[in-house]
mmCIF file of C-alpha atoms in Angstrom:
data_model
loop_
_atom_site.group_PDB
_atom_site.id
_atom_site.type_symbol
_atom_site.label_atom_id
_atom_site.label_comp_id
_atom_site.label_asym_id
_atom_site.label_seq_id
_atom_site.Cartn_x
_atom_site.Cartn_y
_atom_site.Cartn_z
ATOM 1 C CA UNK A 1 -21.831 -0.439 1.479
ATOM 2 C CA UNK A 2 -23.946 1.990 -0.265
ATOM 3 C CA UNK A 3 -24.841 1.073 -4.466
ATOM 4 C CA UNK A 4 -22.424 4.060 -5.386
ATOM 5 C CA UNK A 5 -19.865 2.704 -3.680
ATOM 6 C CA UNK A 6 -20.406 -1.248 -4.149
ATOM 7 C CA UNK A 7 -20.261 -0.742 -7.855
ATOM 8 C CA UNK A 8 -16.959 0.965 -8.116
ATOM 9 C CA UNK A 9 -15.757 -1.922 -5.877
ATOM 10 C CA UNK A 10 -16.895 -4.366 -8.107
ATOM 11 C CA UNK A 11 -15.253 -3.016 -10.821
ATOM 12 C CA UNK A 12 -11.716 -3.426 -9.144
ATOM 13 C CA UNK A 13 -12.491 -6.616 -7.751
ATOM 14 C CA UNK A 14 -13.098 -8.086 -11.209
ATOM 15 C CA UNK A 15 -9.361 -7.678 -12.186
ATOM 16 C CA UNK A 16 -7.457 -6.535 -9.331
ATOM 17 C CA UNK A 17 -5.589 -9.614 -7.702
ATOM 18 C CA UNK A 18 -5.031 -7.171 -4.580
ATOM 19 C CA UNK A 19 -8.520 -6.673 -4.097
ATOM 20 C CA UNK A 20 -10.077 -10.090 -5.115
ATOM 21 C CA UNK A 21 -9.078 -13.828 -4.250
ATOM 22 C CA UNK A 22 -10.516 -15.474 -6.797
ATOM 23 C CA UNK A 23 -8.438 -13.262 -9.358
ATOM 24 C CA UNK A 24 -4.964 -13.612 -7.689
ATOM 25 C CA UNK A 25 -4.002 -16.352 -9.603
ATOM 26 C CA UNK A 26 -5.519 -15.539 -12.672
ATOM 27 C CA UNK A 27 -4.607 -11.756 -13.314
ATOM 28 C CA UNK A 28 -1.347 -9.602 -12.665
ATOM 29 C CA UNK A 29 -0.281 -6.538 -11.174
ATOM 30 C CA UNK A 30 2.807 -4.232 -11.845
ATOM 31 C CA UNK A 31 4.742 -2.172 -9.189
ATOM 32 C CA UNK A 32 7.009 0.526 -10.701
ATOM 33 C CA UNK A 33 9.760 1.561 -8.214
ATOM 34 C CA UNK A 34 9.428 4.861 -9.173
ATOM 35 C CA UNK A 35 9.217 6.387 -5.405
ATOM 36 C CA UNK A 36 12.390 6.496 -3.824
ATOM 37 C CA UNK A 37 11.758 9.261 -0.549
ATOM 38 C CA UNK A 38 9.652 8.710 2.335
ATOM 39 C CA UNK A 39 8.032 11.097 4.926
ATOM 40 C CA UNK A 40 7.539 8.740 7.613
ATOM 41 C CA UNK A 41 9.856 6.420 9.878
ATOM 42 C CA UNK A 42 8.124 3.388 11.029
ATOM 43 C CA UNK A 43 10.332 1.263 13.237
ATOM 44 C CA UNK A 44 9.853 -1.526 11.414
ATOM 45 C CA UNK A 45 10.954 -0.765 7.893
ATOM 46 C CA UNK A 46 13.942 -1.258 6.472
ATOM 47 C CA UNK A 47 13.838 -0.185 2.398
ATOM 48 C CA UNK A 48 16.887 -1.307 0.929
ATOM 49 C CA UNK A 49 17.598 -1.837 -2.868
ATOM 50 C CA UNK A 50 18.781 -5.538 -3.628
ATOM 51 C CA UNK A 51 17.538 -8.613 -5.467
ATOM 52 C CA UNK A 52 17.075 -11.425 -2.422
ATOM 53 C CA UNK A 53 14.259 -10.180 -0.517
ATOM 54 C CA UNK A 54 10.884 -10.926 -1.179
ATOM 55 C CA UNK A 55 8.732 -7.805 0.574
ATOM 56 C CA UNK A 56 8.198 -4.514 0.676
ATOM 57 C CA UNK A 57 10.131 -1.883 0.718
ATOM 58 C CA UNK A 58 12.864 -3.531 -1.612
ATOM 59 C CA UNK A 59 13.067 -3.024 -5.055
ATOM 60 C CA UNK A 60 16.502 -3.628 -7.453
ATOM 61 C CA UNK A 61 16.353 -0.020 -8.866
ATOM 62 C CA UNK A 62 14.580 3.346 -8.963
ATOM 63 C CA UNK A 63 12.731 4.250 -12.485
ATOM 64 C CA UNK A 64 12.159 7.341 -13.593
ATOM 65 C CA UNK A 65 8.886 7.926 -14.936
ATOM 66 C CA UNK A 66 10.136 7.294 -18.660
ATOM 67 C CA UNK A 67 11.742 3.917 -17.955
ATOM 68 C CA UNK A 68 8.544 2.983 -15.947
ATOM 69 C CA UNK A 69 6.453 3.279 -18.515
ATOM 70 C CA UNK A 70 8.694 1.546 -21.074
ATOM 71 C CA UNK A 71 8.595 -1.390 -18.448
ATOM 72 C CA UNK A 72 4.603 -1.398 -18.218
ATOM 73 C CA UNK A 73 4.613 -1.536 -22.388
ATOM 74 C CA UNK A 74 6.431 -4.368 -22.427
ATOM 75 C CA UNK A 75 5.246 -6.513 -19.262
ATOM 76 C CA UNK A 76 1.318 -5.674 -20.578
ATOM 77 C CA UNK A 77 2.629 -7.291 -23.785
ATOM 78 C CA UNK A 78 3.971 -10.774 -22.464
ATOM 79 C CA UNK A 79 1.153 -11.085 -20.042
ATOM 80 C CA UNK A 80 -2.274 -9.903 -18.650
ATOM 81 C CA UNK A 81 -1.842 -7.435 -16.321
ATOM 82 C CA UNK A 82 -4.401 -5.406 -15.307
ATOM 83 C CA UNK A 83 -3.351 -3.370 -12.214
ATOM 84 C CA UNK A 84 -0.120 -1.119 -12.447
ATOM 85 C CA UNK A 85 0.262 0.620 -8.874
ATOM 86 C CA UNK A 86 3.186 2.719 -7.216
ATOM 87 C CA UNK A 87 4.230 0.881 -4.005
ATOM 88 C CA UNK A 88 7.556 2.506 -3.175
ATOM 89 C CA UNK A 89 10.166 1.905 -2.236
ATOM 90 C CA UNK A 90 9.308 4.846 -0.240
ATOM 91 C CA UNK A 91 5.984 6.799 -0.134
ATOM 92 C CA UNK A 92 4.002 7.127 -3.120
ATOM 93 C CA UNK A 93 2.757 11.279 -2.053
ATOM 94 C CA UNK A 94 6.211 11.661 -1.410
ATOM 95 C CA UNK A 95 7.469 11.802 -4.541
ATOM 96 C CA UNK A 96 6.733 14.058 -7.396
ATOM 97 C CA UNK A 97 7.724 11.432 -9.982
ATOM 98 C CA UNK A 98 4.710 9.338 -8.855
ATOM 99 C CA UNK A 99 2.426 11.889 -10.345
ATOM 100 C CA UNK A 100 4.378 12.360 -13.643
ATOM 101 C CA UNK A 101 4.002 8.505 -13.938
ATOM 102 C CA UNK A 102 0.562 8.597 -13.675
ATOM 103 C CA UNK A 103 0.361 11.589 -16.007
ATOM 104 C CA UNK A 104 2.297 10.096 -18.431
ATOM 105 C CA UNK A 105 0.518 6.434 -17.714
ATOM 106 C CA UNK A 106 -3.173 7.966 -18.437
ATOM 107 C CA UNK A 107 -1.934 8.734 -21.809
ATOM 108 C CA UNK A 108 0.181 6.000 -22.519
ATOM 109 C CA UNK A 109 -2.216 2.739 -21.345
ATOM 110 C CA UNK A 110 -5.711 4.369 -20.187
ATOM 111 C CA UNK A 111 -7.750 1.446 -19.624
ATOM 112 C CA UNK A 112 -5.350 -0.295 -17.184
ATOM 113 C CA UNK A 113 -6.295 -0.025 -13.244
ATOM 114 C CA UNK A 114 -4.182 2.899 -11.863
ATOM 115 C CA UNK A 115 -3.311 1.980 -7.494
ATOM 116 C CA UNK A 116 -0.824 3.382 -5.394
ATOM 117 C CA UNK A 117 -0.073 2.840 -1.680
ATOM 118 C CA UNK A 118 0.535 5.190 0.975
ATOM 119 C CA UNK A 119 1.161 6.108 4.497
ATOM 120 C CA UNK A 120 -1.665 8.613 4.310
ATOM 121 C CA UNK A 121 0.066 11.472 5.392
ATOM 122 C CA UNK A 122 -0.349 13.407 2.581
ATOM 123 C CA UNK A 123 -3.464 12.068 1.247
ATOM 124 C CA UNK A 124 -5.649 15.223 2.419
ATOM 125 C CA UNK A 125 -3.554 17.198 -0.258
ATOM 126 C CA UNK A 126 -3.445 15.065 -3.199
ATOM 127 C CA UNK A 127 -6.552 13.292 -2.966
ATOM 128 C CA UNK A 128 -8.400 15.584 -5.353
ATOM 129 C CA UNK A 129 -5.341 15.506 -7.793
ATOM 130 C CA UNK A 130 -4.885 11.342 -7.770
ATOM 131 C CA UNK A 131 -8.848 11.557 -8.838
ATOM 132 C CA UNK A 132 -7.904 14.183 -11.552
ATOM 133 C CA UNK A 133 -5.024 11.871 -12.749
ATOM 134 C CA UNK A 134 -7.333 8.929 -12.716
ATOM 135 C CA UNK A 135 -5.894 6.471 -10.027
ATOM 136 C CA UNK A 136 -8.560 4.308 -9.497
ATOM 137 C CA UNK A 137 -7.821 2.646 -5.735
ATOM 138 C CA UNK A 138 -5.121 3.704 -2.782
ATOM 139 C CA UNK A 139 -4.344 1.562 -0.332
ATOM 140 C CA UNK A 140 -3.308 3.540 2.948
ATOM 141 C CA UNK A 141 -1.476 1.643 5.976
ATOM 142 C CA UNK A 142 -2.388 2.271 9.309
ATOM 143 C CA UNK A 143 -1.127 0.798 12.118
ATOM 144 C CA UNK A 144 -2.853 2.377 15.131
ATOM 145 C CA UNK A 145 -5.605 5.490 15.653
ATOM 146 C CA UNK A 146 -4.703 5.463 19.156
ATOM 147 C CA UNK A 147 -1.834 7.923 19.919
ATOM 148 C CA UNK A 148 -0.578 5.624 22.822
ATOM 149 C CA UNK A 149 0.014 2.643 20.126
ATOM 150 C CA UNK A 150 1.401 4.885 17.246
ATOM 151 C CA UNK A 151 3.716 6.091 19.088
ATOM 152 C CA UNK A 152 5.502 2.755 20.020
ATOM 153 C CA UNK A 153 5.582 2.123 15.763
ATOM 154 C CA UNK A 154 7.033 5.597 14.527
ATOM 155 C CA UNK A 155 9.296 7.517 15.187
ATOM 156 C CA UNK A 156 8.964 10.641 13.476
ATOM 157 C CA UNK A 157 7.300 11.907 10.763
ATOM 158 C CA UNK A 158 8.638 15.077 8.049
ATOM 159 C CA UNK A 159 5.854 17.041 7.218
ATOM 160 C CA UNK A 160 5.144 20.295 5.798
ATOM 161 C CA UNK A 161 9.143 21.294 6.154
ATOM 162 C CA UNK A 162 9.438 20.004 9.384
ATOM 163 C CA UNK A 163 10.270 16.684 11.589
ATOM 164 C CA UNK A 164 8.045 15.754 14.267
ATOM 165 C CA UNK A 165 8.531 13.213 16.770
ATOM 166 C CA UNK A 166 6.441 11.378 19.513
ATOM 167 C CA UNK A 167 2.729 12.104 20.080
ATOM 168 C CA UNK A 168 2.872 15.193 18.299
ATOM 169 C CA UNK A 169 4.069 13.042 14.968
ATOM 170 C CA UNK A 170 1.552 10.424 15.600
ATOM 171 C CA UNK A 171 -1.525 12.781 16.432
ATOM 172 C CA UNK A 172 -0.455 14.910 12.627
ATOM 173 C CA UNK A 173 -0.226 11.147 11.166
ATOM 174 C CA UNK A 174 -3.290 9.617 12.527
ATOM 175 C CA UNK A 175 -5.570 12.831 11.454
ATOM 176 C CA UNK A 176 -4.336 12.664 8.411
ATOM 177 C CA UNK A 177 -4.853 9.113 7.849
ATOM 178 C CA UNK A 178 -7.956 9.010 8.580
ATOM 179 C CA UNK A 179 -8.858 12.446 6.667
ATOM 180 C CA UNK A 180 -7.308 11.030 3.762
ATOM 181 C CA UNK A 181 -9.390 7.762 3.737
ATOM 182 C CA UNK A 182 -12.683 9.580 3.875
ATOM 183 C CA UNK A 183 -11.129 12.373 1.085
ATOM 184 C CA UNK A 184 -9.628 9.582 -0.818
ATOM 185 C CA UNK A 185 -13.367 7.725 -0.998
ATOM 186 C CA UNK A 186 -15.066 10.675 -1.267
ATOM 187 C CA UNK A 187 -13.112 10.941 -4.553
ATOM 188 C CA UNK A 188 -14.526 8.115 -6.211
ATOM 189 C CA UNK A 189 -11.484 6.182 -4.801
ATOM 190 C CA UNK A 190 -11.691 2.406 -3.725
ATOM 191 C CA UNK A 191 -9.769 2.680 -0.240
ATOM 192 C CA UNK A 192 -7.755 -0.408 1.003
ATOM 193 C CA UNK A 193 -6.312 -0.196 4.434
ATOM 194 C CA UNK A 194 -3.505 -2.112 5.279
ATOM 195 C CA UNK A 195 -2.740 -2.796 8.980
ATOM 196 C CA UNK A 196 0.682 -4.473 10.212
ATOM 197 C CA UNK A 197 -0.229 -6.795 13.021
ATOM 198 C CA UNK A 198 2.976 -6.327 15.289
ATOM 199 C CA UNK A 199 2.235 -8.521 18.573
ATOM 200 C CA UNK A 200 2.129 -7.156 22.153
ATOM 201 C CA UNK A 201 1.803 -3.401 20.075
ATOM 202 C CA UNK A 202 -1.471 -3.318 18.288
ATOM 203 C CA UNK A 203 -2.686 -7.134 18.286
ATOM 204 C CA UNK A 204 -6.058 -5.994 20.325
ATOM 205 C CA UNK A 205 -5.956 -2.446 18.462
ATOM 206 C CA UNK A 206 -6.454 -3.471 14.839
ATOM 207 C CA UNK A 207 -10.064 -3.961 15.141
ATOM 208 C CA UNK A 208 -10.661 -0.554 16.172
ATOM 209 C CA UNK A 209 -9.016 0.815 13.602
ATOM 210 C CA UNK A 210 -11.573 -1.725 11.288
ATOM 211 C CA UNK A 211 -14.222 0.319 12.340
ATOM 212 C CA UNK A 212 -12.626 4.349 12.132
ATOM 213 C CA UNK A 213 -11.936 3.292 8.797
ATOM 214 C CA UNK A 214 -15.246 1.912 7.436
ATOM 215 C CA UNK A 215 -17.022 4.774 8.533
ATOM 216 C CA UNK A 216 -14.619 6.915 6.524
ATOM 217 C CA UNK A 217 -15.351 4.949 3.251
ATOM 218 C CA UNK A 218 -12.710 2.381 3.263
ATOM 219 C CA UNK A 219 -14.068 -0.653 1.615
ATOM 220 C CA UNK A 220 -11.439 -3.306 2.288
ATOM 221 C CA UNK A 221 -8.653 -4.494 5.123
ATOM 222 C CA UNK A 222 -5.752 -6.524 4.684
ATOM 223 C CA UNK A 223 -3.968 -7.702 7.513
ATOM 224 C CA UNK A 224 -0.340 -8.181 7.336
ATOM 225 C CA UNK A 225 1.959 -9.805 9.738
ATOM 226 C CA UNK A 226 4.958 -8.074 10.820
ATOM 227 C CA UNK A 227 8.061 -8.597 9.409
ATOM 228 C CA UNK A 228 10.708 -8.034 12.331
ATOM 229 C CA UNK A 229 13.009 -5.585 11.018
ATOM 230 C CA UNK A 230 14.274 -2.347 11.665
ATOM 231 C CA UNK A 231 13.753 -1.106 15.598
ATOM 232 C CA UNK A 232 11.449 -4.427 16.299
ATOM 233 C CA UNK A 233 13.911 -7.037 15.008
ATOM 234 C CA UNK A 234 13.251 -8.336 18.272
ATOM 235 C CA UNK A 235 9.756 -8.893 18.523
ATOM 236 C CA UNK A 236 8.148 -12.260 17.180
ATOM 237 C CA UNK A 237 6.239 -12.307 13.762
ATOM 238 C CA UNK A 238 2.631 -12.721 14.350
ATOM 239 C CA UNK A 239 1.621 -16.996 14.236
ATOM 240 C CA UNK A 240 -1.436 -18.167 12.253
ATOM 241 C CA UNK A 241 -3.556 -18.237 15.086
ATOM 242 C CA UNK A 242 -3.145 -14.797 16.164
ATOM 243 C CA UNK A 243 -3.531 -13.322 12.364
ATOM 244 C CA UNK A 244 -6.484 -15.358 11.751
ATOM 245 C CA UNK A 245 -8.155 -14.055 15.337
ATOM 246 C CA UNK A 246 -7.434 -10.432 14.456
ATOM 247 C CA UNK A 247 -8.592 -10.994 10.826
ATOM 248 C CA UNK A 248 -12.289 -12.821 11.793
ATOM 249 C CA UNK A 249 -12.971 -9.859 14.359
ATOM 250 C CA UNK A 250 -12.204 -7.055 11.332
ATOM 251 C CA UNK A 251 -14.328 -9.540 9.108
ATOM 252 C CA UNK A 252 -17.348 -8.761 11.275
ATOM 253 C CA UNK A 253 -17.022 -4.856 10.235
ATOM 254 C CA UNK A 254 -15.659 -4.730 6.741
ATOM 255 C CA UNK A 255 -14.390 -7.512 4.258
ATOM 256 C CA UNK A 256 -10.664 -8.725 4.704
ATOM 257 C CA UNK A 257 -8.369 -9.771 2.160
ATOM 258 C CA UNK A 258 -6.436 -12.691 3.117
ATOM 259 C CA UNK A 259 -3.705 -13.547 -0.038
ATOM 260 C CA UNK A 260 -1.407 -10.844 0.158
ATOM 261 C CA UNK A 261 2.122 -12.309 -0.523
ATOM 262 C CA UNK A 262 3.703 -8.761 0.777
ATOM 263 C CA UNK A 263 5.505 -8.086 -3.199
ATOM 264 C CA UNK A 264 8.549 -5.763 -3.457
ATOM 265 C CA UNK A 265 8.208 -2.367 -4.780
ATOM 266 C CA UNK A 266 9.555 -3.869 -8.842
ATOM 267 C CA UNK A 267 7.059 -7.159 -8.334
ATOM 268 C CA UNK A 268 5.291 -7.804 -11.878
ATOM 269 C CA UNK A 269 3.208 -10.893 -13.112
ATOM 270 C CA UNK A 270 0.752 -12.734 -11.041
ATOM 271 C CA UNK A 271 1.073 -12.745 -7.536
ATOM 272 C CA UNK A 272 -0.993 -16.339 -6.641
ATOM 273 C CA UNK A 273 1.848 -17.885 -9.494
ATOM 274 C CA UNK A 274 5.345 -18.343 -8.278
ATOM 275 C CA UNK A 275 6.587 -19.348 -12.114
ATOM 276 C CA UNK A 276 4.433 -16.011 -13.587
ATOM 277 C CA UNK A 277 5.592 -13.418 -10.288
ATOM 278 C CA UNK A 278 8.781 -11.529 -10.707
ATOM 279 C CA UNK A 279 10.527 -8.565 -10.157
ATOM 280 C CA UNK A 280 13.063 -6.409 -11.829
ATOM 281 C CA UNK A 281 16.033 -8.378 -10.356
ATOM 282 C CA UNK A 282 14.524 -11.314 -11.893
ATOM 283 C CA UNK A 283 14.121 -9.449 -15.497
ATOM 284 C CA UNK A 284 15.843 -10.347 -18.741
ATOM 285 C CA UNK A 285 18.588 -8.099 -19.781
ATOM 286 C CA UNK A 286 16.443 -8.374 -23.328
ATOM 287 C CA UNK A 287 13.826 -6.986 -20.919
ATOM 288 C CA UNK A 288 14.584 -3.683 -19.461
#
C-alpha cells in the first residue's frame, strides 16, 4: 500500500466501524434507504421492504433525499455516528436520488464520512462525480472475474437502455467492476470489495478475485457468506470453516474485514451493539 494511499485509509479506519474492528463497537454508521432501483439481478437477492429481516437488501421504507437527511440530523444528535452510506435497497448508481442525497448531505453535515455500496456497474461513469460530491469510500461487490462463475450468480444485467443476459451480461459487469475499482481509487476513493462466498460456485474463486482487485487499488475485502435466497435457496450457507479458509488465503494479498453483521439498507447506531443497532422499523414514531 503506497503512503498516498495508506493515509487516506487510515483516516476511514479511525471512525468507520465497516472498515475497522476495533471501532465497530464503539462508533456508528447510518444507511439511508434512499435507492430503491437496481440494474443488476443476482440470483441470490431478494430486496423486499418489511421490518423482520436482518440483511441486506431490506429496508421498512424508501426516503427521499429530504426525509433522509432529516433522519441523519436527528440520529447524529442521539448518538455518535460517524459514517452515513447509501446501501440500497437497490443499487446506489442506480438511482439519481443517491446523488441529490449526497448533494444535499455535503451541505447539510460536511464533516461526516460519506460511503455508498455498489454493484460496480456503473462506477466507470460516476466515479469522477462521487469524488466531486465528496463520498469518501465505495464498497463494490464482486462475486466472480471469471465469466464461467458469473454467469452461474446473475442473470442479467440493464445497462445503458438495454438487458443483457448470460456471458455477454457478465463480461459488461465484470469490466466494469473492475474499471470502476481502479477509477473509484484513482479518485482518492477508499475501495472495499465485498465478495459473497456461495459454496460449490465461487468457494475456490474468491481469492482470485483478492488479487484483480488489489492491483486495481482496492484496499480492503470482506467476505460474506451467502444467504440462500432467491434462485439459490437451495444451496447451503457457507460453515465457519469454509469462510475462515477463503478469508486466511485473501488475508495473504490484502487485509480482510471479518465483523460484518450484513445490516439492512435503514440500519443506524452501532453495528458491534445489539441494544445501540437499529433500523427504521425499529424507530420511534417521535423519531421519523
Amino acid at each position: 500500500m503506497n503512503e498516498h494511499k495508506g493515509s487516506r485509509f487510515a483516516h476511514i479506519t479511525r471512525a468507520h466501524p465497516c472498515f475497522n474492528e476495533k471501532m465497530h463497537d464503539k462508533v456508528g454508521r447510518a444507511h439511508v434507504p434512499v435507492a430503491p432501483k437496481c440494474n443488476i439481478f443476482c440470483n441470490f437477492c431478494t430486496r423486499d421492504i418489511n421490518n423482520e429481516e436482518d440483511r441486506p437488501g431490506v429496508t421498512s421504507c424508501i426516503m427521499q433525499p429530504d426525509d433522509a437527511i432529516n433522519h441523519i440530523n436527528d440520529v447524529t444528535a442521539d448518538g455518535p455516528i460517524s459514517v452515513v452510506g447509501v446501501a440500497g435497497p437497490g443499487d446506489s448508481l442506480a438511482n439519481d436520488e443517491t446523488f441529490e442525497f449526497f448533494e444535499k448531505l455535503a451541505t447539510e453535515q460536511p464533516d461526516l464520512i460519506k460511503c455508498m455500496s455498489t454493484n460496480g456497474l456503473l462506477l466507470p461513469k460516476y466515479a469522477d462525480r462521487l469524488a466531486e460530491l465528496g463520498v469518501n469510500s465505495v464498497t463494490v461487490t464482486i462475486n466472480a472475474i471469471d465469466p464461467d462463475i458469473a454467469v452461474d450468480i446473475y442473470s442479467f444485467i440493464k445497462y445503458e437502455g438495454k438487458v443483457y443476459k448470460g456471458y455477454e451480461a457478465v463480461e459488461i459487469l465484470i469490466k466494469n467492476q473492475l474499471e470502476g475499482v481502479e477509477k473509484a481509487a484513482a479518485n482518492g476513493l477508499v475501495v472495499k470489495v465485498n465478495s459473497v462466498l456461495i459454496p460449490g460456485v465461487n468457494d475456490e474463486h474468491i481469492v482470485e478475485i483478492a488479487r484483480e482487485v488489489e492491483k486495481r487499488g482496492a484496499a480492503l475485502m470482506n467476505i460474506l457468506p451467502l444467504i440462500p435466497l432467491g434462485k439459490m435457496k437451495h444451496l447451503q450457507r457457507p460453515d465457519c470453516s469454509m469462510m475462515e479458509k477463503v478469508r486466511e488465503e485473501v488475508e495473504e494479498i490484502i487485509p480482510v474485514f471479518r465483523a460484518c453483521t450484513q445490516c439492512r439498507a435503514d440500519a443506524y447506531g452501532i453495528p458491534g451493539k445489539k441494544s445501540e443497532d437499529h433500523h427504521l422499523g425499529m424507530t420511534p414514531q417521535s423519531h421519523y
